[in-house]
Coordinates of C-alpha atoms in Angstrom, one line a residue:
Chain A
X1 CA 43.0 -21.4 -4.9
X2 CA 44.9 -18.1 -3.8
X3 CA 46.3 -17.5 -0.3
X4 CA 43.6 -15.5 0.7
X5 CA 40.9 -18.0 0.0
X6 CA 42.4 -20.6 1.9
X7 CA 42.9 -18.6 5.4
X8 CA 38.6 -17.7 5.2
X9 CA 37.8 -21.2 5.3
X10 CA 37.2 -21.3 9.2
X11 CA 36.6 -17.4 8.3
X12 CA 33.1 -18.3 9.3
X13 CA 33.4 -20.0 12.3
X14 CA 35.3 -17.0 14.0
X15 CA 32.9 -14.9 12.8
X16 CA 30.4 -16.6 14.2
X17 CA 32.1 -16.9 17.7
X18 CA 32.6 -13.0 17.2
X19 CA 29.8 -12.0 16.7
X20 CA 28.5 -14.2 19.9
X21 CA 30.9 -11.8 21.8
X22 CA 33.6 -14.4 22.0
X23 CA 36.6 -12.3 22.9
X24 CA 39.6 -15.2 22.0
X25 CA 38.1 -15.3 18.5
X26 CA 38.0 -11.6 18.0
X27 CA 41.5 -11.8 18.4
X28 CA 42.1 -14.3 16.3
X29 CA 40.5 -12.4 13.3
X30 CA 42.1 -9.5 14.4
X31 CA 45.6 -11.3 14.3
X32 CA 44.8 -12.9 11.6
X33 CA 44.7 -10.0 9.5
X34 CA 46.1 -7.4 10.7
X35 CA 49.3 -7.4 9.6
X36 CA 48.1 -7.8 5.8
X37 CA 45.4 -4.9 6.4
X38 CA 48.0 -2.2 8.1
X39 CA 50.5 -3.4 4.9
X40 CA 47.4 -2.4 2.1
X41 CA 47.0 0.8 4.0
X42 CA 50.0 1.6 4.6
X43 CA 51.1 1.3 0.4
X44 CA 48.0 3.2 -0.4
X45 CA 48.5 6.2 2.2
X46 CA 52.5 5.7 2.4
X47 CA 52.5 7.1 6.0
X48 CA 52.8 4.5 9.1
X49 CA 51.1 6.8 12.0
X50 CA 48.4 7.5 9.3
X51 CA 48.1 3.6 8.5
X52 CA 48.5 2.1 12.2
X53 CA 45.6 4.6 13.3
X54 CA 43.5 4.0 10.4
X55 CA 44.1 -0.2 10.8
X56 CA 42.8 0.6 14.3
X57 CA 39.5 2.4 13.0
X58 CA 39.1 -0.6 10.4
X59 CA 39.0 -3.5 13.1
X60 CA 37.4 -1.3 15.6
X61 CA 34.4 -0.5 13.0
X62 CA 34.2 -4.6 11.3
X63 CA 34.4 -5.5 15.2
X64 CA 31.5 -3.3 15.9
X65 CA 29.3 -4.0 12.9
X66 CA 30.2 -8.1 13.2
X67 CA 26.4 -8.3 13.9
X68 CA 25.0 -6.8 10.9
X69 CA 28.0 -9.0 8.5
X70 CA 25.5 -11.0 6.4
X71 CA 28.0 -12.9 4.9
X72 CA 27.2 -12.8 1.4
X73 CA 30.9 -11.7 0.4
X74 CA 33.8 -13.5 2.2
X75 CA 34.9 -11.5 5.8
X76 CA 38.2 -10.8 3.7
X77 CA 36.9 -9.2 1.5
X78 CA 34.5 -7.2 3.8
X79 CA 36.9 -6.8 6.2
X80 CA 39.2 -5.0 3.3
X81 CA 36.7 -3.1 1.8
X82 CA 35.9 -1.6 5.5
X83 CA 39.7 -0.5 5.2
X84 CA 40.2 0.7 1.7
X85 CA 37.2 2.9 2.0
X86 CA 38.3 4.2 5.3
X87 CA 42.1 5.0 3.6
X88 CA 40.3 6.4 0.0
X89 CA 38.8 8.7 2.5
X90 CA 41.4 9.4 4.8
X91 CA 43.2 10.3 1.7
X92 CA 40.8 12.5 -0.3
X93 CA 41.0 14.5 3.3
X94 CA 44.3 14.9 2.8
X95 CA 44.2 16.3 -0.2
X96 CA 41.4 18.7 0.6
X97 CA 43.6 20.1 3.4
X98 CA 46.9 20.3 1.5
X99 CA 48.9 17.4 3.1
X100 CA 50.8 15.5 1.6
X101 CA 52.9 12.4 2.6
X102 CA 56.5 13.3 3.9
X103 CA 58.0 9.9 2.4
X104 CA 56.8 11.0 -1.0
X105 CA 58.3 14.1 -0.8
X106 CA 61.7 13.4 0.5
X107 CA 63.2 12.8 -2.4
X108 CA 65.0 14.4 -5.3
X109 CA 65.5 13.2 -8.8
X110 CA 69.0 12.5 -8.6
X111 CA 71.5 11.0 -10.8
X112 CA 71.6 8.2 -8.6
X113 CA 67.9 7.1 -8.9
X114 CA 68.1 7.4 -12.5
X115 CA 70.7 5.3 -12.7
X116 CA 69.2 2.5 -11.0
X117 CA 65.8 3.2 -12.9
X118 CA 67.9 2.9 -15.9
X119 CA 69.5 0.0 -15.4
X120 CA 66.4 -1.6 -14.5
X121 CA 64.2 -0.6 -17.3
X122 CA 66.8 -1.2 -19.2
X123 CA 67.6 -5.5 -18.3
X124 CA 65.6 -7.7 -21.2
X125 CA 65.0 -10.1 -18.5
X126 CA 62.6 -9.9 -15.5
X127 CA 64.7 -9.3 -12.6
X128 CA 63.9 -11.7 -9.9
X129 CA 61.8 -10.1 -6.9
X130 CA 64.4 -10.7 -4.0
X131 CA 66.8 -8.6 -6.0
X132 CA 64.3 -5.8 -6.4
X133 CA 63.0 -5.7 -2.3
X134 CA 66.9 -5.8 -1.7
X135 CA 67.5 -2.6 -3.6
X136 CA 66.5 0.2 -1.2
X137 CA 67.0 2.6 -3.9
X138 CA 64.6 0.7 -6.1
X139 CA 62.0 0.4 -3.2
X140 CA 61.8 4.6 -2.5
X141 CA 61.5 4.7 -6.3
X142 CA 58.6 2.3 -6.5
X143 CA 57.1 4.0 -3.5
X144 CA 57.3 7.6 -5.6
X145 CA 55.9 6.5 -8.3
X146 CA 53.1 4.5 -7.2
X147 CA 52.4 7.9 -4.6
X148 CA 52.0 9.6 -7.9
X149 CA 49.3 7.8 -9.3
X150 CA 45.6 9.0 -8.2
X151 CA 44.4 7.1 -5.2
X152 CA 41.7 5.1 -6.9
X153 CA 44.7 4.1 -9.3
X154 CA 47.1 3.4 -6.6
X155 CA 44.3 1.5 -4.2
X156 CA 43.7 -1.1 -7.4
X157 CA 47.5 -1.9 -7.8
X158 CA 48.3 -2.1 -4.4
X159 CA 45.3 -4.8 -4.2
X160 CA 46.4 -6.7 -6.7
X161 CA 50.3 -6.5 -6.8
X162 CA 50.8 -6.4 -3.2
X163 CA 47.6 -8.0 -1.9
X164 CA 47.9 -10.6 -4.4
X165 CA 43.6 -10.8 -4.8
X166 CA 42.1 -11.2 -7.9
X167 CA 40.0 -9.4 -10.4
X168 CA 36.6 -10.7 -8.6
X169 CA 38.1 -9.9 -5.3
X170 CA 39.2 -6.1 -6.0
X171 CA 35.8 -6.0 -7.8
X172 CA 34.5 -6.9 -4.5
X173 CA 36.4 -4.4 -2.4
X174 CA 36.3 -1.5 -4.2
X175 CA 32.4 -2.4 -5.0
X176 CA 33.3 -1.8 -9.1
X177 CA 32.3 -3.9 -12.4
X178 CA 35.0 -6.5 -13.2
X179 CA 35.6 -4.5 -16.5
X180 CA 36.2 -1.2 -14.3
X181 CA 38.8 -3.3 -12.7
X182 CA 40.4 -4.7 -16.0
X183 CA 40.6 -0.7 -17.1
X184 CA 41.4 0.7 -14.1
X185 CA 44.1 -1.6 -13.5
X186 CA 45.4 -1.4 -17.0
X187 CA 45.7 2.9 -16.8
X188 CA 47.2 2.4 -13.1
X189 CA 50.2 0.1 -14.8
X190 CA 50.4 2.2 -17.7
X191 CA 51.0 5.7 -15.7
X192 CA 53.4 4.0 -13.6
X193 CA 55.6 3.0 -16.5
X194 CA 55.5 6.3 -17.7
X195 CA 56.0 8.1 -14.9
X196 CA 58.9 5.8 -13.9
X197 CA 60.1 6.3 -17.6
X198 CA 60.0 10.3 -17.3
X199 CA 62.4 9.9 -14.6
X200 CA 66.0 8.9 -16.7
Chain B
X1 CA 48.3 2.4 -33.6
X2 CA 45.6 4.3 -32.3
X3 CA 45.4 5.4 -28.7
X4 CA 42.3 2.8 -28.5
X5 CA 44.0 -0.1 -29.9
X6 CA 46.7 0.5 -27.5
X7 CA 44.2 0.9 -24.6
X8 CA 42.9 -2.4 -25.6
X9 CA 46.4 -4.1 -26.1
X10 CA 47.2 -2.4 -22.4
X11 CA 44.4 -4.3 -20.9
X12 CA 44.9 -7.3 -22.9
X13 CA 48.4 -7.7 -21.7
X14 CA 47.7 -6.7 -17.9
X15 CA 44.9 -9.4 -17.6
X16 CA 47.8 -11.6 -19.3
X17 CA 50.0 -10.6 -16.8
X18 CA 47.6 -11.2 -14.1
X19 CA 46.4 -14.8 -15.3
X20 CA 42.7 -13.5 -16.1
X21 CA 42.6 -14.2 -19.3
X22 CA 41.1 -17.1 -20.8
X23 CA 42.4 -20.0 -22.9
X24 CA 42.2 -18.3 -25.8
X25 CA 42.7 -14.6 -25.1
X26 CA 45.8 -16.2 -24.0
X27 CA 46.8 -18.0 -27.2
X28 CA 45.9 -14.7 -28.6
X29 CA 48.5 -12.7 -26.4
X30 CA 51.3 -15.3 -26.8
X31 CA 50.6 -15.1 -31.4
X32 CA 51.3 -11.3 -30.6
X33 CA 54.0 -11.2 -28.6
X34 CA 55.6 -13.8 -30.8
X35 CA 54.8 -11.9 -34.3
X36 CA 54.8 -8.4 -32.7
X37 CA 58.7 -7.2 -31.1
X38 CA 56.9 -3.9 -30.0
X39 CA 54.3 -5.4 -27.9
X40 CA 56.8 -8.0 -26.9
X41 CA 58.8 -5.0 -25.4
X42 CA 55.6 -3.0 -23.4
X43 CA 54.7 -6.7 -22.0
X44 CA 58.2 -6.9 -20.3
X45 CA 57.8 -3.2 -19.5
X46 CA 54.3 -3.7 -17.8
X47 CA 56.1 -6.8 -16.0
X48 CA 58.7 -4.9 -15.0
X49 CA 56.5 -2.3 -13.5
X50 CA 54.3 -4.8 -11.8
X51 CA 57.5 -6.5 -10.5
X52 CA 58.1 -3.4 -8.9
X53 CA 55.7 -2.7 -7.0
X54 CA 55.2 -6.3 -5.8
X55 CA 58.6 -6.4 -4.7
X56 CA 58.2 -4.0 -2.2
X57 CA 59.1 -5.3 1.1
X58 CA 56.2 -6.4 3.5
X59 CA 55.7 -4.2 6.5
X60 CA 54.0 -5.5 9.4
X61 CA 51.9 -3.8 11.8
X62 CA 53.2 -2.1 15.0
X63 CA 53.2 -4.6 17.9
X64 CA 50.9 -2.3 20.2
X65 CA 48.1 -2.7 17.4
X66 CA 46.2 -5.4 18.4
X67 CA 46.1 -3.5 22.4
X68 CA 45.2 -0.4 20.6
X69 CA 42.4 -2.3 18.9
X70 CA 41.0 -3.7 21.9
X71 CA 41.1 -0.4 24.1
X72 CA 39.3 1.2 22.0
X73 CA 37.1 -1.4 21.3
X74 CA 36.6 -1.5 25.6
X75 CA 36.3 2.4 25.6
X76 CA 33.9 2.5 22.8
X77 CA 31.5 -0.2 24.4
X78 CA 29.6 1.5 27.0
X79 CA 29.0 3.8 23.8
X80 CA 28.0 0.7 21.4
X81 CA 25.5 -0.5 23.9
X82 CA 24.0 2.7 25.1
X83 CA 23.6 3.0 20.7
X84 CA 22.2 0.1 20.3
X85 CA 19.8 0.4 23.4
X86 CA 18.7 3.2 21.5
X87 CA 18.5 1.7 18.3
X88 CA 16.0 -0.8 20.1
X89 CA 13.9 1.8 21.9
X90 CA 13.9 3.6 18.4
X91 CA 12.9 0.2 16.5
X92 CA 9.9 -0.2 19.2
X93 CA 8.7 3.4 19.2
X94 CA 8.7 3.3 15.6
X95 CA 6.8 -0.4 15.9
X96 CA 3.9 1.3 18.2
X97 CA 3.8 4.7 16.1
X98 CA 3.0 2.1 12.9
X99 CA 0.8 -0.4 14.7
X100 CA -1.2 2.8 16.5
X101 CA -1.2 4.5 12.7
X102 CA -2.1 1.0 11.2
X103 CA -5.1 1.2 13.9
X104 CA -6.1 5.0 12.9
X105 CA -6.1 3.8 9.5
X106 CA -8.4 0.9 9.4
X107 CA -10.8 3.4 12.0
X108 CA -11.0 5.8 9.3
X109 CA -11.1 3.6 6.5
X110 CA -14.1 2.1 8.6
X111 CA -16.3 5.4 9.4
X112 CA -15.8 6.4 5.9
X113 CA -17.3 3.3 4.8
X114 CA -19.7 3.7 7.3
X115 CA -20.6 7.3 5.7
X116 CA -20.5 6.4 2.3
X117 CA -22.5 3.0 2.9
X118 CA -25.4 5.7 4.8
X119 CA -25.1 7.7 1.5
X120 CA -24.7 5.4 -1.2
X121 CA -27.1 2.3 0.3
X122 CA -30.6 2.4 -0.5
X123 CA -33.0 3.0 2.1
X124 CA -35.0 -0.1 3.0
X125 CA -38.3 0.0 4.1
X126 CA -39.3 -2.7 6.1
X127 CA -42.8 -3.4 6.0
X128 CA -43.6 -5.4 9.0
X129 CA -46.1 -8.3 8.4
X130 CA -49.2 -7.1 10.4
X131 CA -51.8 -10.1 11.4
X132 CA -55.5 -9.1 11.0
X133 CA -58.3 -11.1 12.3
X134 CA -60.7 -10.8 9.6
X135 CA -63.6 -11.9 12.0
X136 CA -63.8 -8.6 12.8
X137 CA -64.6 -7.5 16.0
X138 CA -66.4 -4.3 16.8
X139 CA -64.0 -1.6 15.8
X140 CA -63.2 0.7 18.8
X141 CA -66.1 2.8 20.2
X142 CA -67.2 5.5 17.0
X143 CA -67.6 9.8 18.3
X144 CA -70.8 11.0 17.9
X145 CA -73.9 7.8 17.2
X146 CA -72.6 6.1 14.6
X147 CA -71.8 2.4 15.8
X148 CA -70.5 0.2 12.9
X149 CA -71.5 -2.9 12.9
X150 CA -68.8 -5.9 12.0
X151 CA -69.9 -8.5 9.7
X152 CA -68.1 -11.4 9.6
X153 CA -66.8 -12.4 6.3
X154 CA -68.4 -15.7 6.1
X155 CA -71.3 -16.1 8.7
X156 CA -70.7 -20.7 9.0
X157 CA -67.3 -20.6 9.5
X158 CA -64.8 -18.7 10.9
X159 CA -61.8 -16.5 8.7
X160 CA -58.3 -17.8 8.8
X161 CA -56.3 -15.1 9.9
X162 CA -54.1 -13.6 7.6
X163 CA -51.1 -11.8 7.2
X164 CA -51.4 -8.6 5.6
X165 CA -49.1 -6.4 4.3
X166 CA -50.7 -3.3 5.0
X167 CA -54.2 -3.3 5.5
X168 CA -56.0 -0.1 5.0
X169 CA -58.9 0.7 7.6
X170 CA -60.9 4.1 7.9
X171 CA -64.2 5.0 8.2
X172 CA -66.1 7.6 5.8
X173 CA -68.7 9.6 7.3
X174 CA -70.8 11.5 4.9
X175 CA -73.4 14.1 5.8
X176 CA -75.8 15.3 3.2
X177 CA -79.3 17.0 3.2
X178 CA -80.7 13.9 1.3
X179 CA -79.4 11.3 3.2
X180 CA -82.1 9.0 1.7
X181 CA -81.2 9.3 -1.7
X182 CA -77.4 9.4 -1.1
X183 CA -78.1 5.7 0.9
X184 CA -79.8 4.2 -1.9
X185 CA -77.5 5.3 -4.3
X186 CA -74.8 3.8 -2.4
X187 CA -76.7 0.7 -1.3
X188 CA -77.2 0.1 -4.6
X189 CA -73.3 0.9 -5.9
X190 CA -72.3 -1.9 -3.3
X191 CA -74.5 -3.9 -4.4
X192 CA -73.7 -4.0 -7.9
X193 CA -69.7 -3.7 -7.2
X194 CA -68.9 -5.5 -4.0
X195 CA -69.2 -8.8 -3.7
X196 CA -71.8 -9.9 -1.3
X197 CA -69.3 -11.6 0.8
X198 CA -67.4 -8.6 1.2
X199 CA -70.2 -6.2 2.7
X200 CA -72.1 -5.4 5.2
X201 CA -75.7 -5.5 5.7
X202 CA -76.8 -2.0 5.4
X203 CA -77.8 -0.6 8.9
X204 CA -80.6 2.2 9.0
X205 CA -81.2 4.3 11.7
X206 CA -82.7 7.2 12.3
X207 CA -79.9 9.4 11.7
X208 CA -77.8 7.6 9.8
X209 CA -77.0 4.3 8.4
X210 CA -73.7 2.5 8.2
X211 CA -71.9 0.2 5.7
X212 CA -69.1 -1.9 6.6
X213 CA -66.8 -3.3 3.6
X214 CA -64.2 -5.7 3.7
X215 CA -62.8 -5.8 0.3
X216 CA -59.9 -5.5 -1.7
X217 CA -58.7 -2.1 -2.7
X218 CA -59.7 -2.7 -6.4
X219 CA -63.5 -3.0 -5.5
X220 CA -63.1 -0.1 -3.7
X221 CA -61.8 2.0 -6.4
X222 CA -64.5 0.5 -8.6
X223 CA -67.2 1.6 -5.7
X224 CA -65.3 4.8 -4.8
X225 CA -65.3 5.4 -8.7
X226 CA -68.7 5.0 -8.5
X227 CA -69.7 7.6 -5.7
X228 CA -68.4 10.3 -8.2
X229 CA -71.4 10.4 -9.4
X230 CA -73.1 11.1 -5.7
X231 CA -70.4 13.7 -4.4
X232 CA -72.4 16.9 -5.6
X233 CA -75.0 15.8 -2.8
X234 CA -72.5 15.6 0.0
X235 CA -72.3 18.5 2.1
X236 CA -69.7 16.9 4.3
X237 CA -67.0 14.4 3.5
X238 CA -64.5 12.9 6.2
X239 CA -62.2 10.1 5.8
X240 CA -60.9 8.8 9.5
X241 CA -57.4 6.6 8.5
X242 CA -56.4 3.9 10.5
X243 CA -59.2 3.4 12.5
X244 CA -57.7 0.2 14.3
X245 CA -54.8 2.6 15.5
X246 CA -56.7 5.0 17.6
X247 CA -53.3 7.0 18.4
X248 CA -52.6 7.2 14.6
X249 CA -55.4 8.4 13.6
X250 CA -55.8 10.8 10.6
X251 CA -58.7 13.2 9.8
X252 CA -59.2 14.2 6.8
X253 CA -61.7 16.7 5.9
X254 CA -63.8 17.7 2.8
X255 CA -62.4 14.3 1.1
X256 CA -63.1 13.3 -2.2
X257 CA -63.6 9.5 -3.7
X258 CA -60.2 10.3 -5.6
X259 CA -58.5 10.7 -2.7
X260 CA -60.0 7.8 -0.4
X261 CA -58.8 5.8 -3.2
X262 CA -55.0 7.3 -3.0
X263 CA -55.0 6.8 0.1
X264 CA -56.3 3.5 0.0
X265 CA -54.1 2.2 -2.5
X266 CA -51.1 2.9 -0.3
X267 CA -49.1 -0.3 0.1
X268 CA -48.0 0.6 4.2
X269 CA -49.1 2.5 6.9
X270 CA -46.5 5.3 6.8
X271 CA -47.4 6.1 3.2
X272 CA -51.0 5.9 4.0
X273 CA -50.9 8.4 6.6
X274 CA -48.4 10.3 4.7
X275 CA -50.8 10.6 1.8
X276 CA -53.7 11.1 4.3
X277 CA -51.8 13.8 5.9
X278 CA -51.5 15.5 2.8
X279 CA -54.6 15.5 1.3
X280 CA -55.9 16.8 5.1
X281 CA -53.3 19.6 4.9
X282 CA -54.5 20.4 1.0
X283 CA -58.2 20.0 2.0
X284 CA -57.8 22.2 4.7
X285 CA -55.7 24.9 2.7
X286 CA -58.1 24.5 0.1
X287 CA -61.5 25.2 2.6
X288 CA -60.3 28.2 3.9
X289 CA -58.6 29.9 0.4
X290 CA -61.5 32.3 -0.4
X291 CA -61.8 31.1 -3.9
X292 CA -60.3 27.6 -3.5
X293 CA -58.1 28.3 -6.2
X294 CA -55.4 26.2 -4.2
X295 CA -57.9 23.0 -4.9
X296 CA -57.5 23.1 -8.8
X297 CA -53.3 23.7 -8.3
X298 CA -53.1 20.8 -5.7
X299 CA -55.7 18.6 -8.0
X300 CA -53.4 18.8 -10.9
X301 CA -50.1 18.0 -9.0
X302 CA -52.2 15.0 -7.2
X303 CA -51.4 11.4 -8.7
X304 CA -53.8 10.4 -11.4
X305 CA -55.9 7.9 -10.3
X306 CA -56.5 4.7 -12.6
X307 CA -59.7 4.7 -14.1
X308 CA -61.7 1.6 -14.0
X309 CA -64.8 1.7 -16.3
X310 CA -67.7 2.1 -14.8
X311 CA -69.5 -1.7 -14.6
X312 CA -72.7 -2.1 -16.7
X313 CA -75.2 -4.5 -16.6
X314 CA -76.0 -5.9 -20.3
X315 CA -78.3 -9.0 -19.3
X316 CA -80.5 -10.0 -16.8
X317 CA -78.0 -12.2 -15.3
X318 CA -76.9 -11.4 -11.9
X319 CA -73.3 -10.3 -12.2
X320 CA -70.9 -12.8 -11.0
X321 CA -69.5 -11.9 -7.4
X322 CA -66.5 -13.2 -5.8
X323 CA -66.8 -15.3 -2.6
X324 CA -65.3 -14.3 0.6
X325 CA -62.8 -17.3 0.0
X326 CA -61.4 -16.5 -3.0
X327 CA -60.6 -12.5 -2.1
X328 CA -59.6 -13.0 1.3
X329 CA -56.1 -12.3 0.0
X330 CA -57.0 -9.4 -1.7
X331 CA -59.6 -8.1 1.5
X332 CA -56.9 -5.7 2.3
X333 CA -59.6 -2.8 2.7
X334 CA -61.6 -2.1 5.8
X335 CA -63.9 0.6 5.1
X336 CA -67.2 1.9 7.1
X337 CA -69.3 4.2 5.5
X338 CA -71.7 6.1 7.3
X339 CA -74.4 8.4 5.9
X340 CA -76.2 11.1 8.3
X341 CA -78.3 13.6 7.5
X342 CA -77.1 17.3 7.7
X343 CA -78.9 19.2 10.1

């Protein structure tokens, strides 16, 4: 059973004290995931401001529409796809009006990046994962690559390697065929390894 | 490899990756990887790549979040209510508008049947059962001298009364310059073609002299059929309908045996003073056209009337006459014939 599954087993209950107007379990939703929400948006859109205020509009909007949840998907997943669909937006906005993330832009190709990229494509074995977060280099690296991906592309990954949900689940959110998933997923992974190949 | 094969080996070794893959997709990822160096080397590089990104370090939300949240929330309720007071007036307007177009609906649907029903349906006629007292009682008070005398069916005991359909009653007063002759004639066509318990005793008088009938309609045709023969002699034929009605009654002038017969043969009162009326509106057309030319147009348009042979004797045995008994269902036919002389 994955992590997410087991937090929405009283799910239901809150909801159902929500939607009754019950202020302490509106919190407790809202506490209860916020912090995982704001991180998804935030790796999608790459800008805090832009992920704080749109984690507002998310609760705000599942908050308001508690009434109509009918409950046929988990309120996870709900809950997330209220957000993703609020970021894919936020972010196609963007892009109509020319802006573009600062934190993706601040960086240069340097020597120094491909040398960690290098060494890191390079190892036979899997580094382990508290190595990797440690690496700040590595991190801005990860965080330029994945910003170079499309945001459909990007939204997937970030679901599923940062999120941690599962096929069904990112199915779910992104309100896609399971084999669209599989696909999608697959091209995502397979444009970040090149693009974080072009780079040394 | 082609670029599709490697599509497919991409997504094969993601879902491995992931731990979607079941028991033996998975047995068929680990035979590769063993067998194949190359795809041994893009699943550590798809690895890698998801290793990267999942090692990114978990930021948490800015402390003022969950008070941002909840302002907003408190600033945008006044707005959520006055929305969904709105939504509810909306929902109950748009209730009303159906129920009151649901009710427009069904009162259309319901004066169209209406119409079409009024077009479609076929008229009815309802012929109202009309009781006649076949004892016959003096019929209401006669213009001019004539007086008909009632007969009562049967003399010993009293008619039944019955319920008619549409009983035909009129009275025929002929006027002729041989009034003796045209009596016989007629007192004998009775005779021979009415049953005796269906007729009058003739009365004579000085002017005149009066037959009452109370038959059924196909002894009148038979007797009426007879008269032809007479009709030359008649200066002046008229056919009162509905004598019992004296508000309904119809005059028709210059009447011939044919028509008395159509008339007769009329199965309610409306079509017998329908009938009547025309044959008084043709007659009259027809008396004042110079050359009656309108007589012969109207004769040929007129119903044919059924021709019942004429009844000869071929014995010496006295023809065998119905009793009042056995044709009082058929007596549907009150008729008075009076015979004066012209002056």
């Amino acid at each position: 059973m994955t992590k997410a599954a087991n937090i929405s087993i009283d799910d239901a209950a809150l909801v159902q004290q929500c939607r009754q107007g019950d202020s302490v379990a509106t919190e407790t939703l809202i506490r209860r995931y916020q912090n995982r929400i704001y991180n998804a948006i935030f790796r999608i859109c790459a800008n805090p401001d832009d992920a704080a205020e749109l984690t507002q509009d998310t609760f705000v909007k599942v908050i308001e529409n508690i009434v109509n949840f009918e409950g046929r998907s988990s309120f996870y997943t709900w809950a997330f796809r209220i957000a993703v669909n609020l970021t894919l937006n936020h972010c196609q906005r963007n892009v109509k009006l020319g802006i573009k993330s600062l934190d993706a832009e601040d960086s240069k190709d340097d020597n120094e990046d491909k040398g960690v990229l290098k060494k890191f494509l390079a190892n036979d074995n899997l580094p382990d994962p508290a190595v990797v977060a440690q690496n700040k280099e590595l991190c801005r690296l990860a965080v330029k690559a994945l910003m170079k991906l499309d945001d459909t592309q990007r939204a997937v990954i970030v679901l599923r390697d940062i999120e941690g949900m599962n096929y069904a689940q990112i199915a779910e959110v992104l309100d896609i065929e399971l084999g669209t998933v599989r696909s999608r997923l697959s091209r995502a992974r397979t444009n970040l390894r090149e693009i974080v190949e072009r780079w040394f | 490899m082609s670029q599709n094969e490697i599509t497919n080996i991409d997504e094969l070794l993601n879902s491995f990756i992931d731990g979607e893959l079941d028991a033996r997709h998975q047995t068929e990822v680990q035979r590769l990887i063993k067998h194949d160096p190359q795809i041994a080397e893009r699943l550590l590089q798809l690895q890698k790549c998801k290793r990267l990104v999942s090692s990114l370090p978990y930021t948490e939300a800015p402390q003022e979040l969950l008070g941002n949240i909840k302002a907003s929330l408190n600033e945008r309720k006044p707005l959520v209510q006055q929305q969904q007071r709105l939504e509810r007036e909306g929902a109950r307007h748009l209730l009303v508008r159906q129920l009151i177009s649901a009710a427009a609906m069904i009162a259309l649907v319901g004066v169209l049947a209406a119409v079409i029903y009024s077009i479609v349906a076929p008229q009815v006629t309802i012929v109202k059962p009309v009781a006649v007292d076949l004892r016959l009682q003096p019929i209401a008070p006669q213009p001019k001298e004539s007086t008909p005398v009632a007969v009562v069916a049967t003399a010993e005991k009293p008619v039944e009364p019955i319920l008619a359909e549409a009983k035909f009653t009129g009275r025929l007063e002929l006027k002729t310059t041989s009034p003796a002759e045209v009596a016989a004639f007629i007192n004998k066509a009775i005779e021979y073609n009415i049953p005796s318990g269906e007729r009058s005793v003739a009365v004579p008088g000085k002017l005149q002299e009066s037959h009452t009938l109370v038959c059924s309609r196909q002894n009148l045709r038979v007797l009426l059929d007879e008269l032809n023969t007479v009709w030359d002699k008649i200066d002046s034929a008229v056919l009162l309908v509905n004598t019992d009605r004296p508000q309904g009654q119809i005059v028709v002038d210059a009447v011939t045996p044919e028509q008395i017969s159509e008339i007769a043969k009329q199965n309610d009162f409306q079509s017998q003073i329908k009938t009547a009326k025309f044959f008084a509106a043709m007659n009259n057309i027809t008396e004042r056209s110079p050359g009656k030319e309108v007589q012969v147009a109207f004769d040929n348009s007129a119903p044919a009337l059924i021709t019942i042979p004429k009844p000869v004797l071929t014995s010496s045995e006295k023809p065998v006459t119905k009793t009042a008994g056995a044709t009082q269902a058929e007596q549907q036919v009150l008729l008075t014939i009076v015979v004066t002389g012209s002056d």
